[in-house]
Amino acid sequence: MTLQFSLGPVAPETVDTPCLVVGVYENGVFSSAAARVDTAVQGALKRQVESGDISGKAGSTNLLFAPEGVVARRVLVVGLGGQKSFDGARFQKVCIEAARALGRLPIEAAVSCLTEVDVPGRDAAWRVRIAALAADHAAYRYTATFKPREKSAQPELGALAFAGGDEGKAGLEQAAAIAEGVRFARELANLPPNICNPAYIAAQAQAFAEGQDKVACRVLDHVEMENLGFGSLLAVGRGSANKPKLVVLEYKGGADGDKPYAFVGKGITFDTGGISLKPGAGMEEMKYDMGGAAGVLGAFVATVKMGLPVNLACVVPAVENMPDGDAYRPSDVLTSLSGLTIEVLNTDAEGRLILCDALTYTAQTFQPKVLIDAATLTGACVVALGKHASGLMSKHDDLAAELLAAGEASLDRAWRLPLWDDYQVQLDSGFADVANIGGKNAGAITAGCFLARFTEGQRWAHLDIAGTAWDEGRKGMATGRPVPLLAQWLLDRVSDAGA
């Protein structure tokens, strides 16, 4: 079920709702809404704080059923943590935990006053947007038809209203569009690889384009790519019965003749490692190796739904990396679309081999003002940054700063890694222009350095989302990152243009 959001003024003690959400800090400090509720219920909240039943610990939840003195049938009290250290990340956390708690209740609607809690440095529109996206993320359920959900015997949360005035309206509108993009990305990445193959990704992109006035979609098949010279990309797909596709989406929301922004996303729909076969343990998670493709497609959907006045191109090389009698091998030398030759030292370093051709094609076709790629590229990035931050690489300090700022604003954060030429020597080859791996040291950086060779003259940045695109474990699912970061970056470009 997709949550429906609304916004309006709320009097906590008189609002008629199945559940009202208010926040309480540690040490018994009430938010304004909680204070009004406490007055209405004649100190019941204060007594629970004094007894220790309500701790105020960040993310904790306590439910009061049918409290006398307020109209709401339930009051959900959410811990905000220490007031002095309260910040945007904490705000997001408590909104997620509140949504999870609401999802466990037998209710169809609720009203949240968390959007009135002060977050230093953030305005009302930001609070509403983050709260709505957090709730939508928590409410997401995998809905594939081959695992149908049992219809719940009790009501399910379908509507969430936020306290706030007109100043939060823009945030709610943005949240609805970005949430749609995030869900698009998550659903695509969560699908099994026998369903979500290159042809399926192409079909989903085409289906989206058909319903939008300013969007066009073109799909190149393996024959067209061979004629154009996609030697690196096609080599990766040679071992699979599922032929590669190059998905090209265009959104023309800006002025005619304006150069577009361009996103490129790695779309390895399943990665066995090829001849350099991966270990069996954990290989099932390699369906998420198209997380970059899902992310840029989701960001494209969000951009279109927000109706941003920009031109945007989105290019997805969709390929499956399988071992086969015709699969490419270690020591093969490939000729890329750019003309650079590549010595293959490891067929499991395949993402950069499809991206280099896609980046060359995007630069040649669109001459974009900015080129950004997103890819679940290296395990080395996960070792370096863990699951919290995406790796960011760029030779353009201003572009890197823009993306880092967008990550902080959207709470979809990145951390910059160096892209110095000092590392390029690790990619030297005696048999080609460049090797596809740079050895065991600085693996995330040398992967970025490889891509840099194919983006000369471009204002380009690379996002390694190997640690952030999905949650690990048997029940781990796609996160939809970096949709919020990329959407925020485009929002900032629009804002800067109008300044």
Short mmCIF file of N, CA, C and O in Angstrom, two decimals, residues 24-27 29 55-58 79-87 90:
data_model
loop_
_atom_site.label_atom_id
_atom_site.label_comp_id
_atom_site.label_asym_id
_atom_site.label_seq_id
_atom_site.Cartn_x
_atom_site.Cartn_y
_atom_site.Cartn_z
N VAL A 24 8.96 13.58 22.55
CA VAL A 24 9.45 13.95 23.88
C VAL A 24 10.96 13.76 23.92
O VAL A 24 11.46 12.69 23.55
N TYR A 25 11.69 14.79 24.34
CA TYR A 25 13.13 14.70 24.49
C TYR A 25 13.49 13.94 25.77
O TYR A 25 12.62 13.69 26.62
N GLU A 26 14.75 13.61 25.91
CA GLU A 26 15.23 13.03 27.17
C GLU A 26 15.13 14.06 28.29
O GLU A 26 15.02 15.27 28.05
N ASN A 27 15.18 13.56 29.50
CA ASN A 27 15.08 14.41 30.71
C ASN A 27 13.74 15.11 30.83
O ASN A 27 13.63 16.18 31.45
N VAL A 29 11.81 16.70 28.69
CA VAL A 29 11.53 17.94 27.96
C VAL A 29 10.53 17.63 26.86
O VAL A 29 10.78 16.77 26.00
N SER A 55 11.04 7.25 28.23
CA SER A 55 12.43 7.63 28.48
C SER A 55 12.88 8.82 27.64
O SER A 55 13.82 9.52 28.02
N GLY A 56 12.25 9.02 26.51
CA GLY A 56 12.71 10.04 25.59
C GLY A 56 13.91 9.62 24.76
O GLY A 56 14.42 10.41 23.96
N LYS A 57 14.39 8.39 24.94
CA LYS A 57 15.52 7.90 24.14
C LYS A 57 15.17 7.95 22.67
O LYS A 57 14.06 7.60 22.26
N ALA A 58 16.12 8.39 21.85
CA ALA A 58 15.87 8.59 20.43
C ALA A 58 15.34 7.33 19.76
O ALA A 58 15.97 6.27 19.83
N GLY A 79 10.44 9.09 21.28
CA GLY A 79 11.61 9.69 21.91
C GLY A 79 12.46 10.45 20.91
O GLY A 79 12.75 9.97 19.82
N LEU A 80 12.88 11.66 21.29
CA LEU A 80 13.68 12.52 20.42
C LEU A 80 15.14 12.57 20.82
O LEU A 80 15.96 13.18 20.12
N GLY A 81 15.50 11.94 21.94
CA GLY A 81 16.87 12.00 22.41
C GLY A 81 17.18 13.32 23.08
O GLY A 81 16.28 14.09 23.44
N GLY A 82 18.46 13.63 23.24
CA GLY A 82 18.86 14.87 23.89
C GLY A 82 18.52 16.08 23.04
O GLY A 82 18.79 16.10 21.84
N GLN A 83 17.96 17.11 23.65
CA GLN A 83 17.52 18.28 22.89
C GLN A 83 18.71 19.06 22.32
O GLN A 83 18.66 19.53 21.18
N LYS A 84 19.79 19.19 23.07
CA LYS A 84 20.93 19.99 22.63
C LYS A 84 21.63 19.37 21.43
O LYS A 84 22.22 20.08 20.61
N SER A 85 21.59 18.05 21.31
CA SER A 85 22.28 17.38 20.21
C SER A 85 21.33 16.99 19.07
O SER A 85 21.73 16.28 18.14
N PHE A 86 20.09 17.44 19.13
CA PHE A 86 19.12 17.07 18.10
C PHE A 86 19.52 17.67 16.76
O PHE A 86 19.86 18.85 16.66
N ASP A 87 19.51 16.84 15.70
CA ASP A 87 19.91 17.32 14.37
C ASP A 87 19.09 16.61 13.30
O ASP A 87 18.16 15.85 13.59
N ARG A 90 19.02 12.71 13.36
CA ARG A 90 18.16 12.21 14.44
C ARG A 90 16.70 12.38 14.07
O ARG A 90 15.86 11.51 14.36
#
